[in-house]
Coordinates of C-alpha atoms in Angstrom, one line a residue:
M1 CA 16.2 3.4 17.8
R2 CA 13.7 2.3 20.4
H3 CA 13.4 3.0 23.8
V4 CA 11.9 0.6 26.6
R5 CA 9.5 3.2 28.5
V6 CA 8.9 2.4 31.7
P7 CA 5.1 3.8 32.6
G8 CA 4.4 5.8 35.3
L9 CA 1.2 5.0 37.3
A10 CA -1.2 7.0 35.6
V11 CA 0.3 5.5 32.6
L12 CA -0.5 1.9 34.1
A13 CA -3.7 3.2 35.2
V14 CA -4.9 3.9 31.7
L15 CA -3.8 1.1 30.0
A16 CA -5.5 -1.5 32.4
M17 CA -8.6 1.0 31.6
L18 CA -8.2 0.3 28.4
V19 CA -7.7 -3.6 28.6
L20 CA -11.0 -3.6 31.4
L21 CA -13.0 -1.8 28.6
A22 CA -12.1 -3.3 25.8
T23 CA -12.9 -6.6 27.8
S24 CA -16.0 -5.3 29.2
S25 CA -16.7 -4.7 25.0
S26 CA -15.8 -8.2 23.6
A27 CA -18.2 -9.5 26.2
S28 CA -21.3 -7.4 25.5
S29 CA -21.0 -7.2 22.1
A30 CA -21.0 -11.7 22.2
S31 CA -23.8 -13.1 20.5
P32 CA -25.8 -16.0 22.2
L33 CA -26.5 -17.3 18.7
A34 CA -24.8 -20.2 17.3
P35 CA -22.0 -18.6 15.2
H36 CA -22.1 -19.0 11.7
P37 CA -21.6 -22.6 9.4
G38 CA -18.1 -21.1 8.5
T39 CA -16.9 -19.4 11.5
R40 CA -13.4 -20.6 13.0
Y41 CA -11.2 -19.3 16.1
A42 CA -7.6 -18.9 15.7
R43 CA -5.3 -16.3 17.5
V44 CA -2.7 -14.0 15.2
R45 CA 1.1 -14.3 16.2
Q46 CA 4.2 -13.0 14.5
V47 CA 6.3 -14.9 13.0
C48 CA 9.8 -13.0 12.6
P49 CA 11.0 -11.7 16.1
A50 CA 11.0 -7.6 16.8
P51 CA 14.2 -6.3 14.8
K52 CA 17.7 -5.4 16.6
P53 CA 19.2 -1.9 15.9
G54 CA 20.4 -1.9 12.2
D55 CA 18.0 -4.7 11.8
A56 CA 14.8 -5.1 10.0
A57 CA 12.0 -7.6 10.1
C58 CA 10.0 -9.7 8.2
F59 CA 6.1 -8.4 8.3
A60 CA 4.2 -12.2 8.0
L61 CA 1.6 -13.0 10.7
A62 CA 0.2 -16.6 11.3
L63 CA -3.0 -17.3 12.0
V64 CA -3.0 -20.2 14.9
P65 CA -6.1 -22.3 15.2
A66 CA -7.4 -22.7 18.7
S67 CA -10.4 -23.4 20.9
V68 CA -13.7 -21.1 21.6
G69 CA -12.8 -19.4 24.8
A70 CA -9.1 -19.8 24.7
A71 CA -7.0 -16.5 26.0
D72 CA -6.8 -13.9 22.9
V73 CA -8.9 -15.4 20.2
S74 CA -11.0 -13.8 18.0
P75 CA -13.6 -15.8 15.5
Y76 CA -13.4 -15.5 12.1
Q77 CA -15.2 -16.4 8.5
A78 CA -13.2 -18.5 6.9
G79 CA -12.3 -17.7 3.2
A80 CA -13.4 -13.9 4.2
G81 CA -17.4 -15.5 3.5
S82 CA -16.3 -16.9 0.2
S83 CA -18.3 -20.5 -0.9
S84 CA -14.3 -21.5 -1.3
K85 CA -11.4 -21.8 1.3
G86 CA -8.1 -23.1 1.3
P87 CA -7.0 -26.0 3.1
A88 CA -6.4 -24.1 5.9
G89 CA -9.7 -21.8 6.1
G90 CA -7.7 -19.0 4.0
L91 CA -7.9 -17.3 0.7
T92 CA -6.4 -18.8 -2.6
P93 CA -5.3 -17.9 -5.9
A94 CA -8.9 -17.7 -7.2
D95 CA -10.1 -15.8 -4.6
L96 CA -7.3 -13.5 -5.0
A97 CA -8.0 -13.2 -8.9
S98 CA -11.7 -12.8 -8.8
A99 CA -11.6 -10.4 -5.9
Y100 CA -8.9 -8.0 -7.8
G101 CA -10.9 -8.6 -10.9
Y102 CA -7.2 -9.9 -12.7
S103 CA -6.4 -13.2 -15.4
P104 CA -3.2 -14.6 -13.8
S105 CA -3.0 -16.6 -17.2
V106 CA -2.7 -13.0 -19.4
G107 CA 0.5 -11.5 -19.0
G108 CA 3.6 -11.6 -17.0
T109 CA 6.4 -13.3 -20.0
G110 CA 9.8 -11.7 -20.0
Q111 CA 9.0 -10.7 -16.8
T112 CA 11.2 -11.3 -13.5
V113 CA 9.7 -11.0 -10.1
A114 CA 12.5 -11.1 -7.3
I115 CA 11.8 -11.9 -3.7
V116 CA 14.4 -10.4 -1.1
D117 CA 14.2 -11.9 2.6
A118 CA 16.6 -13.4 4.7
Y119 CA 18.6 -16.5 5.4
D120 CA 17.8 -19.6 3.5
D121 CA 14.6 -21.7 3.0
P122 CA 15.7 -25.2 2.4
N123 CA 12.3 -26.9 1.2
I124 CA 11.0 -23.7 -0.5
E125 CA 11.2 -25.0 -4.9
K126 CA 9.4 -28.7 -2.8
D127 CA 6.9 -26.6 -1.0
L128 CA 6.2 -24.5 -4.0
G129 CA 5.4 -27.9 -5.5
T130 CA 3.2 -28.7 -3.5
F131 CA 1.5 -25.6 -3.7
D132 CA 1.5 -25.6 -7.6
S133 CA -0.3 -29.2 -7.4
Q134 CA -2.9 -28.1 -4.6
Y135 CA -4.1 -25.5 -7.2
G136 CA -3.2 -26.9 -10.6
L137 CA -1.0 -24.3 -11.4
T138 CA 2.0 -24.4 -14.1
A139 CA 4.6 -25.7 -11.8
C140 CA 7.6 -23.1 -11.5
T141 CA 11.1 -24.9 -10.8
T142 CA 15.0 -24.2 -11.5
S143 CA 14.9 -27.0 -14.6
N144 CA 12.2 -24.8 -16.4
G145 CA 13.6 -21.7 -15.8
C146 CA 10.6 -20.5 -13.9
F147 CA 12.4 -20.3 -10.3
E148 CA 15.8 -19.3 -9.2
K149 CA 17.0 -19.4 -5.9
V150 CA 20.1 -17.2 -4.7
G151 CA 22.3 -15.7 -2.2
Q152 CA 22.6 -12.1 -1.7
T153 CA 26.2 -12.0 -3.5
G154 CA 24.1 -13.6 -6.4
S155 CA 25.4 -17.0 -6.3
T156 CA 23.2 -20.7 -6.4
T157 CA 25.5 -22.4 -4.0
S158 CA 26.9 -19.9 -1.5
L159 CA 23.6 -19.6 0.5
P160 CA 22.8 -18.1 4.0
A161 CA 22.5 -20.5 6.9
A162 CA 19.1 -22.1 7.0
D163 CA 16.6 -20.3 8.8
T164 CA 16.6 -20.5 12.5
V165 CA 14.2 -17.7 13.6
G166 CA 10.8 -17.2 11.1
W167 CA 11.8 -15.9 8.0
S168 CA 11.1 -19.1 6.1
V169 CA 7.4 -18.4 7.0
E170 CA 7.7 -15.2 5.0
I171 CA 9.8 -16.9 1.8
S172 CA 6.9 -19.4 1.7
L173 CA 4.3 -16.9 1.6
D174 CA 6.0 -14.1 -1.0
V175 CA 7.5 -17.0 -3.7
E176 CA 3.9 -18.7 -3.3
T177 CA 1.8 -15.1 -3.7
V178 CA 4.0 -14.1 -6.5
H179 CA 3.8 -17.4 -8.8
S180 CA -0.1 -17.8 -7.6
V181 CA -0.9 -13.6 -9.2
C182 CA 1.7 -14.0 -12.3
P183 CA 2.3 -17.7 -13.3
S184 CA 4.3 -17.0 -16.8
C185 CA 6.6 -14.4 -14.6
K186 CA 10.0 -15.7 -13.4
I187 CA 11.0 -15.9 -9.8
V188 CA 14.4 -15.3 -8.5
L189 CA 14.2 -15.1 -4.9
V190 CA 17.5 -13.5 -3.4
E191 CA 18.5 -14.8 0.2
A192 CA 20.0 -12.3 2.4
D193 CA 23.0 -13.3 4.7
S194 CA 20.9 -11.6 7.7
E195 CA 18.2 -9.7 8.3
S196 CA 20.7 -6.8 8.9
L197 CA 19.4 -3.6 6.9
A198 CA 22.6 -3.4 5.1
D199 CA 22.1 -7.0 4.5
L200 CA 19.2 -6.7 2.4
A201 CA 20.3 -4.2 0.6
A202 CA 22.8 -5.4 -0.5
S203 CA 20.0 -8.3 -1.7
V204 CA 17.9 -5.8 -3.9
N205 CA 20.9 -4.3 -5.8
E206 CA 21.9 -7.7 -6.7
A207 CA 17.9 -8.6 -7.4
V208 CA 18.1 -5.7 -10.0
N209 CA 21.7 -6.6 -11.1
L210 CA 20.3 -9.9 -12.0
G211 CA 17.8 -8.7 -14.1
A212 CA 14.6 -7.9 -11.6
T213 CA 11.6 -6.1 -13.4
E214 CA 9.8 -6.4 -10.0
V215 CA 11.4 -6.7 -6.6
S216 CA 9.3 -7.4 -3.4
N217 CA 10.2 -6.5 0.2
S218 CA 7.8 -7.6 3.2
Y219 CA 10.3 -6.2 6.0
G220 CA 11.1 -2.9 7.3
A221 CA 12.5 -1.0 10.4
I222 CA 11.7 2.2 11.5
E223 CA 13.1 4.2 8.9
T224 CA 15.7 6.6 11.3
Q225 CA 17.3 3.2 11.1
M226 CA 18.2 3.2 7.8
G227 CA 21.2 4.2 6.3
A228 CA 21.8 6.6 3.1
S229 CA 23.9 3.7 1.7
E230 CA 21.2 1.1 2.4
Q231 CA 18.6 3.8 1.1
A232 CA 20.2 3.8 -2.4
A233 CA 19.7 0.4 -2.9
Y234 CA 15.8 1.0 -3.4
D235 CA 16.6 3.4 -6.0
H236 CA 16.3 1.9 -9.4
P237 CA 14.6 3.7 -12.1
G238 CA 12.2 1.6 -14.1
V239 CA 12.2 -1.2 -11.7
V240 CA 9.1 -1.8 -9.4
I241 CA 10.6 -1.6 -5.8
A242 CA 7.3 -3.0 -3.6
A243 CA 7.6 -2.4 0.3
S244 CA 4.9 -3.2 2.7
S245 CA 4.3 -0.6 5.0
G246 CA 4.4 -2.9 8.4
D247 CA 1.7 -4.6 10.7
T248 CA 2.2 -1.9 14.1
G249 CA 0.0 0.9 12.7
Y250 CA 0.2 4.8 12.2
L251 CA 3.8 5.6 13.0
D252 CA 4.2 2.3 14.8
W253 CA 1.8 3.0 17.5
D254 CA 1.2 -0.2 18.1
D255 CA 4.6 -0.8 20.3
I256 CA 3.1 0.5 23.2
F257 CA 1.4 -2.6 23.9
N258 CA 5.1 -4.1 24.3
L259 CA 5.8 -1.1 27.5
L260 CA 7.9 0.7 24.6
E261 CA 6.9 4.0 23.2
A262 CA 5.1 5.1 20.0
P263 CA 8.1 5.8 18.0
G264 CA 6.1 8.4 15.7
R265 CA 7.8 7.1 12.3
P266 CA 7.1 4.8 10.0
N267 CA 9.0 2.1 8.4
A268 CA 11.6 2.1 5.4
P269 CA 12.0 1.2 2.8
A270 CA 8.0 2.0 2.7
S271 CA 8.5 5.0 3.1
L272 CA 11.3 6.1 1.0
P273 CA 9.7 7.8 -1.7
T274 CA 11.1 5.9 -4.7
V275 CA 9.7 2.8 -4.0
V276 CA 5.7 1.5 -3.8
A277 CA 4.4 1.4 -0.5
V278 CA 1.7 -1.1 0.4
G279 CA -1.0 -1.1 3.0
G280 CA -2.9 -3.0 4.3
T281 CA -6.6 -4.1 4.1
S282 CA -9.4 -6.5 5.7
L283 CA -11.2 -7.8 2.6
K284 CA -14.8 -9.0 2.5
L285 CA -15.7 -11.8 -0.2
K286 CA -19.2 -12.6 -1.9
A287 CA -20.4 -16.5 -2.0
N288 CA -18.8 -16.2 -5.8
G289 CA -15.4 -14.8 -4.4
T290 CA -16.1 -11.1 -5.6
R291 CA -15.0 -8.7 -3.6
K292 CA -18.0 -7.4 -1.1
S293 CA -15.9 -4.7 0.9
E294 CA -12.8 -3.5 1.6
S295 CA -11.9 -1.5 4.5
V296 CA -8.5 -0.6 6.7
W297 CA -7.0 -3.6 7.9
N298 CA -6.9 -2.4 11.6
D299 CA -7.3 -5.0 14.9
N300 CA -6.7 -3.3 17.6
G301 CA -8.6 -0.3 19.2
P302 CA -11.9 1.2 20.0
P303 CA -14.5 1.1 17.7
S304 CA -13.3 -2.0 17.0
G305 CA -14.5 -3.9 20.3
R306 CA -11.4 -6.4 19.8
G307 CA -10.1 -5.8 23.0
F308 CA -6.2 -5.1 22.1
K309 CA -5.9 -8.7 21.8
Q310 CA -4.1 -8.7 17.8
F311 CA -1.6 -5.9 18.6
S312 CA -1.7 -5.1 14.1
A313 CA -3.1 -2.8 12.0
T314 CA -1.3 -1.5 8.6
G315 CA 1.1 0.6 8.6
S316 CA 1.0 4.2 7.6
G317 CA 1.5 7.9 9.1
C318 CA 4.1 11.1 7.8
S319 CA 7.6 10.4 7.1
T320 CA 9.8 12.4 9.1
L321 CA 13.3 12.0 6.8
F322 CA 12.0 12.1 3.2
A323 CA 9.8 14.7 0.9
A324 CA 7.0 13.6 -0.9
P325 CA 7.3 12.7 -4.3
S326 CA 5.6 15.4 -6.7
W327 CA 2.8 12.7 -7.8
Q328 CA 1.6 12.4 -3.9
Q329 CA 2.1 16.2 -3.2
S330 CA -0.4 17.1 -6.4
A331 CA -2.8 14.0 -5.5
P332 CA -6.5 15.3 -4.8
G333 CA -7.0 15.4 -1.1
W334 CA -3.1 15.8 0.1
A335 CA -3.6 18.8 2.0
S336 CA -6.1 16.8 4.2
A337 CA -3.5 14.0 5.3
A338 CA -1.3 17.1 7.1
C339 CA 1.8 15.7 5.9
G340 CA 2.9 18.9 5.0
T341 CA 6.2 18.2 2.0
K342 CA 6.8 15.0 3.9
R343 CA 6.3 11.2 2.2
L344 CA 3.2 9.6 3.1
D345 CA 2.6 6.1 3.3
N346 CA 1.1 4.4 1.5
D347 CA 0.7 4.5 -2.2
I348 CA -1.4 1.4 -2.7
S349 CA -3.2 -1.3 -0.8
A350 CA -4.4 -4.8 -0.6
V351 CA -5.3 -7.5 1.6
A352 CA -3.3 -8.1 5.0
D353 CA -5.9 -8.9 7.9
P354 CA -4.3 -12.5 8.7
Y355 CA -8.1 -13.1 9.4
T356 CA -8.5 -12.9 5.6
G357 CA -4.8 -14.2 5.3
F358 CA -3.7 -16.3 2.1
D359 CA -3.1 -20.2 2.6
V360 CA 0.4 -21.3 1.7
Y361 CA 2.0 -24.8 2.1
D362 CA 5.6 -24.3 4.3
S363 CA 6.7 -27.9 5.4
Y364 CA 10.5 -26.5 6.8
V365 CA 10.9 -26.6 10.4
Y366 CA 12.5 -23.7 11.4
E367 CA 12.1 -24.2 15.2
P368 CA 11.0 -27.5 16.8
A369 CA 7.3 -26.0 17.9
F370 CA 6.6 -25.2 14.3
K371 CA 4.1 -27.3 12.7
A372 CA 4.9 -27.7 9.3
G373 CA 1.9 -28.0 6.9
W374 CA -0.8 -25.6 5.6
Q375 CA -1.7 -22.6 7.8
T376 CA -3.4 -19.4 6.6
V377 CA -0.5 -16.2 7.0
G378 CA -1.7 -12.1 5.9
G379 CA 0.0 -8.5 7.2
T380 CA 1.1 -6.1 4.6
S381 CA 4.1 -9.4 3.8
L382 CA 1.1 -10.3 2.1
S383 CA -0.4 -7.5 0.1
S384 CA 3.6 -6.4 -1.2
P385 CA 4.4 -9.6 -3.3
L386 CA 0.3 -9.6 -4.6
V387 CA 0.9 -6.2 -5.7
T388 CA 4.2 -6.5 -6.8
A389 CA 3.0 -9.4 -9.2
L390 CA 0.7 -7.6 -10.3
Y391 CA 2.5 -5.1 -12.2
G392 CA 5.0 -8.2 -13.5
L393 CA 1.3 -9.4 -14.7
A394 CA 0.6 -6.0 -16.4
G395 CA 3.8 -5.9 -18.1
G396 CA 6.3 -3.7 -15.1
G397 CA 6.8 -0.3 -14.7
Q398 CA 5.6 0.9 -18.6
G399 CA 9.0 3.1 -19.1
V400 CA 8.1 5.3 -15.8
G401 CA 11.4 6.0 -13.8
Y402 CA 9.0 6.1 -10.2
P403 CA 6.1 3.3 -11.0
A404 CA 4.7 4.6 -7.9
A405 CA 3.8 7.6 -9.9
T406 CA 1.3 5.4 -12.4
L407 CA -1.0 5.0 -9.7
Y408 CA -1.8 8.5 -9.1
T409 CA -2.9 9.1 -12.3
H410 CA -6.0 6.4 -11.9
I411 CA -7.1 8.1 -8.8
G412 CA -11.2 7.8 -8.8
Q413 CA -11.2 5.6 -11.3
A414 CA -13.5 3.0 -10.6
S415 CA -12.2 0.8 -13.3
A416 CA -8.9 0.8 -12.2
L417 CA -9.4 1.3 -8.2
Y418 CA -11.2 0.5 -5.3
D419 CA -12.1 3.2 -2.9
V420 CA -11.5 1.8 0.5
A421 CA -12.7 4.7 2.6
S422 CA -13.6 3.2 5.9
G423 CA -11.7 2.9 9.2
G424 CA -7.9 3.9 10.2
S425 CA -4.7 2.9 11.2
G426 CA -4.6 4.7 14.4
Y427 CA -6.1 4.0 17.9
C428 CA -9.5 5.7 17.0
D429 CA -10.0 3.5 14.0
G430 CA -10.7 5.8 11.5
E431 CA -13.4 7.3 14.5
A432 CA -13.8 10.8 15.7
P433 CA -10.9 11.5 18.6
G434 CA -13.2 13.1 21.0
P435 CA -15.3 10.0 21.5
C436 CA -12.3 7.1 21.4
G437 CA -10.6 9.0 24.2
E438 CA -7.8 11.6 22.1
P439 CA -6.5 13.3 22.4
A440 CA -5.8 12.4 26.9
V441 CA -4.5 9.0 25.8
N442 CA -2.6 10.1 23.1
E443 CA -1.0 12.4 26.0
E444 CA 0.1 9.6 28.0
F445 CA 1.8 7.3 25.0
G446 CA 2.7 10.0 22.3
E447 CA 1.7 9.7 18.7
I448 CA -0.8 7.1 18.3
D449 CA -3.6 8.6 16.0
C450 CA -3.5 10.9 13.9
E451 CA -6.4 13.3 15.1
G452 CA -9.1 13.9 12.0
T453 CA -6.6 13.9 9.4
T454 CA -6.4 11.5 6.3
S455 CA -3.0 10.2 7.5
C456 CA -4.0 7.3 9.5
D457 CA -8.1 7.7 8.7
A458 CA -9.6 6.1 5.1
A459 CA -11.3 9.2 3.7
A460 CA -13.0 8.8 -0.3
G461 CA -10.0 8.7 -2.9
F462 CA -6.4 9.2 -1.6
D463 CA -5.6 8.8 1.5
G464 CA -3.0 7.3 4.2
P465 CA -3.7 4.0 5.1
S466 CA -4.8 2.8 1.8
G467 CA -3.3 5.4 -0.5
V468 CA -5.0 5.3 -3.8
G469 CA -7.3 2.2 -2.8
T470 CA -6.9 -1.2 -4.0
P471 CA -6.5 -2.9 -7.6
N472 CA -9.8 -3.3 -9.7
G473 CA -8.1 -5.4 -12.9
L474 CA -5.2 -4.1 -13.9
T475 CA -5.1 -1.0 -15.6
A476 CA -4.0 0.9 -12.0
F477 CA -0.5 -0.6 -13.2
N478 CA -0.4 -0.6 -17.3
G479 CA 0.8 3.0 -17.3
P480 CA -0.3 6.3 -17.2
S481 CA -3.6 7.1 -17.6
Q482 CA -4.0 8.0 -20.7
L483 CA -6.1 11.0 -21.3
K484 CA -5.8 14.7 -22.5
P485 CA -6.1 17.4 -20.3
T486 CA -9.6 18.2 -18.8
V487 CA -10.4 21.9 -19.6
V488 CA -13.1 24.6 -18.4
T489 CA -13.0 27.7 -19.7
E490 CA -14.3 30.1 -16.8
A491 CA -15.7 33.6 -16.7
A492 CA -13.3 36.3 -17.6
T493 CA -12.3 39.2 -14.8
S494 CA -10.8 42.6 -14.6
V495 CA -12.8 43.4 -18.2
E496 CA -12.3 46.9 -19.1
A497 CA -12.5 49.1 -21.9
A498 CA -9.1 47.5 -23.7
S499 CA -8.4 44.7 -21.3
A500 CA -9.5 41.8 -19.8
V501 CA -8.3 38.7 -17.9
L502 CA -9.0 35.1 -19.2
N503 CA -9.4 32.2 -16.8
A504 CA -10.3 28.4 -17.1
T505 CA -9.3 25.8 -15.2
V506 CA -7.1 22.8 -16.6
N507 CA -6.8 19.3 -14.8
P508 CA -3.6 17.5 -16.5
N509 CA -4.9 14.1 -15.8
G510 CA -1.3 13.0 -14.8
E511 CA 0.6 13.7 -17.3
A512 CA 2.4 16.9 -18.0
V513 CA 1.0 19.7 -20.3
S514 CA 3.5 21.1 -22.8
T515 CA 0.8 24.0 -24.3
C516 CA -1.5 26.2 -22.5
T517 CA -3.5 28.7 -25.3
F518 CA -5.9 31.2 -25.0
E519 CA -7.7 31.9 -28.5
Y520 CA -10.3 35.2 -28.4
G521 CA -12.0 37.6 -31.1
T522 CA -14.7 38.9 -32.1
T523 CA -16.5 35.8 -33.4
T524 CA -15.9 32.5 -33.1
A525 CA -13.2 32.1 -35.6
Y526 CA -10.8 34.2 -33.0
G527 CA -7.4 35.1 -34.8
H528 CA -6.0 36.1 -31.7
S529 CA -4.6 33.9 -29.5
A530 CA -1.8 34.1 -25.8
P531 CA -0.1 31.9 -23.6
C532 CA -1.5 31.3 -20.4
S533 CA 1.0 32.9 -17.9
S534 CA 1.8 29.5 -16.5
L535 CA 2.0 25.6 -17.4
P536 CA -0.6 23.6 -14.9
G537 CA 1.9 20.9 -14.2
S538 CA 1.1 17.4 -14.5
G539 CA -1.4 16.8 -11.6
T540 CA -4.5 15.4 -11.0
S541 CA -6.1 17.5 -10.4
P542 CA -7.3 21.2 -11.6
V543 CA -5.9 24.3 -11.8
G544 CA -6.4 27.6 -12.3
V545 CA -4.6 29.3 -15.3
S546 CA -5.4 32.5 -16.9
A547 CA -4.2 35.0 -19.4
A548 CA -4.1 39.3 -19.6
I549 CA -5.1 40.6 -23.0
T550 CA -5.0 44.1 -24.3
G551 CA -5.5 45.6 -26.9
L552 CA -9.1 44.7 -27.6
A553 CA -11.7 47.6 -28.8
A554 CA -14.6 49.6 -26.4
K555 CA -18.0 48.4 -25.9
T556 CA -17.5 45.3 -27.8
A557 CA -18.5 41.7 -27.7
Y558 CA -15.3 38.9 -27.7
H559 CA -15.3 35.3 -27.5
F560 CA -13.1 33.1 -25.8
R561 CA -11.8 30.0 -25.3
I562 CA -9.0 27.6 -23.7
T563 CA -7.5 24.8 -25.0
A564 CA -4.4 22.3 -23.0
T565 CA -1.9 19.8 -24.5
N566 CA -0.4 16.8 -22.9
A567 CA 0.9 13.5 -24.1
S568 CA -2.1 12.4 -24.9
G569 CA -3.6 15.1 -27.0
A570 CA -5.7 18.2 -26.9
S571 CA -8.8 19.5 -25.5
T572 CA -10.3 22.3 -25.6
G573 CA -12.9 24.0 -23.7
K574 CA -16.2 25.6 -24.3
D575 CA -17.0 29.2 -25.8
K576 CA -17.0 31.7 -23.7
K577 CA -17.8 35.6 -24.1
L578 CA -17.2 38.8 -22.3
K579 CA -17.9 42.4 -23.5
T580 CA -15.8 45.6 -22.7
L581 CA -16.2 48.8 -21.1
A582 CA -17.3 52.3 -22.9

């Protein structure tokens, strides 16, 4: 439960100092040169209200166009630098496809992507039609069987009350993103009666009952709010259950700007070990729409120089409740996250920064102040449906019980994943704690930075804010990496007259090693074998193995090598020699 924190004078003084420094930084960094021709100005609006206890909030963030010099306004490049842009200046379906290296026309047949949101959007099918017409996409309607809208009991007629708080914007973002990524996927929109965690959980169960092969969830609450029965709704082996990690940074530290104590916990359902937790990035494109670079999304905190205006960053951090699954704990670099055995957000990431957001069409006026039409929307509410639809395009979970495990078998494969290695989701934005004000500020506000660990700072390979990285085509979703074990025969140790210890390393490459054996003998025909003292498991990093052998002849040269087998085949190491003592 979140508690209002009444800051003392010291805390207020620090906060005032931060705002002053941020303002000074922004002023000193302002360029006197004319803005780039593609420059626009906007502020970010959180679409859904903060959740009450027992409720969730959607994570959609909308750009609100503004004039130069207005309060809390930032400049940005329309279309993230691409020569093409959507009607409101955001990314287009073609931009997403070129940036992430997939073809929307190559898969998805037979897949059903469910989207779970709260309340009813009465105009969603009509708005999807407008979106499809704008981009020349195949129509997705109830009549042609591509689209279905149901309530949380599965009824097509008994729907929840019409939205009055902002979830309809989330619905437009989710539905239009999924259809743009996977036009051949069927979409089932399950509308919960309310934003309560209980109603949303019931809707996830109903989505699976209706045959969903993938389920996208762009909402969350502090993980301690979610009870056991609600947690169970996100555990459906074989079904891809994806969830946004949130928009308030590492362990939700951004809550301090609402005079709330930093919760020190990540959001659920993303923190559950049974889901694919999806984090957010800032994406920059080349003029042809391909990816130029990608970094952890963080719109606030030094050294960004944006002066705490947006108060948004991708969620990440170690769970306080849930154990990390084996495939995460065996990831290279896991120890650097300093989570111990606890689950770490995220598994994978994709574009979320609202300044590099996606253009959607929404005509439903849920409140009088809402301006209907095209708008740019981001937040991890964009990254979750994007990743979920990519799973659909690739053919679903590929028979893997918990499809997040598949992603970890591709760590370090540039052909499958783009390595997000810059930025961070904490106060220090990936920089060293000392220069940016840690830990003194941390002592005032609670946990607001991971202080040099990879639970909030990007690093080469796996890290907390970006997970395994961002997609490069569909390879990372196409089932476990089909690689034989990687084996290296190492030098023998403890060599005596009649005995020795044979050594090697085995990288299972993500698939369980079924056999591990040393061959040895006085010639390269070997003739003798000994099993490894233990099997190296199913991780993605080298594991040392050994075998103690006896009965050797004194003062004799022996050859030996390692062989290991997984489901993809057997690998044999190079021959090594040893010579026994007298």
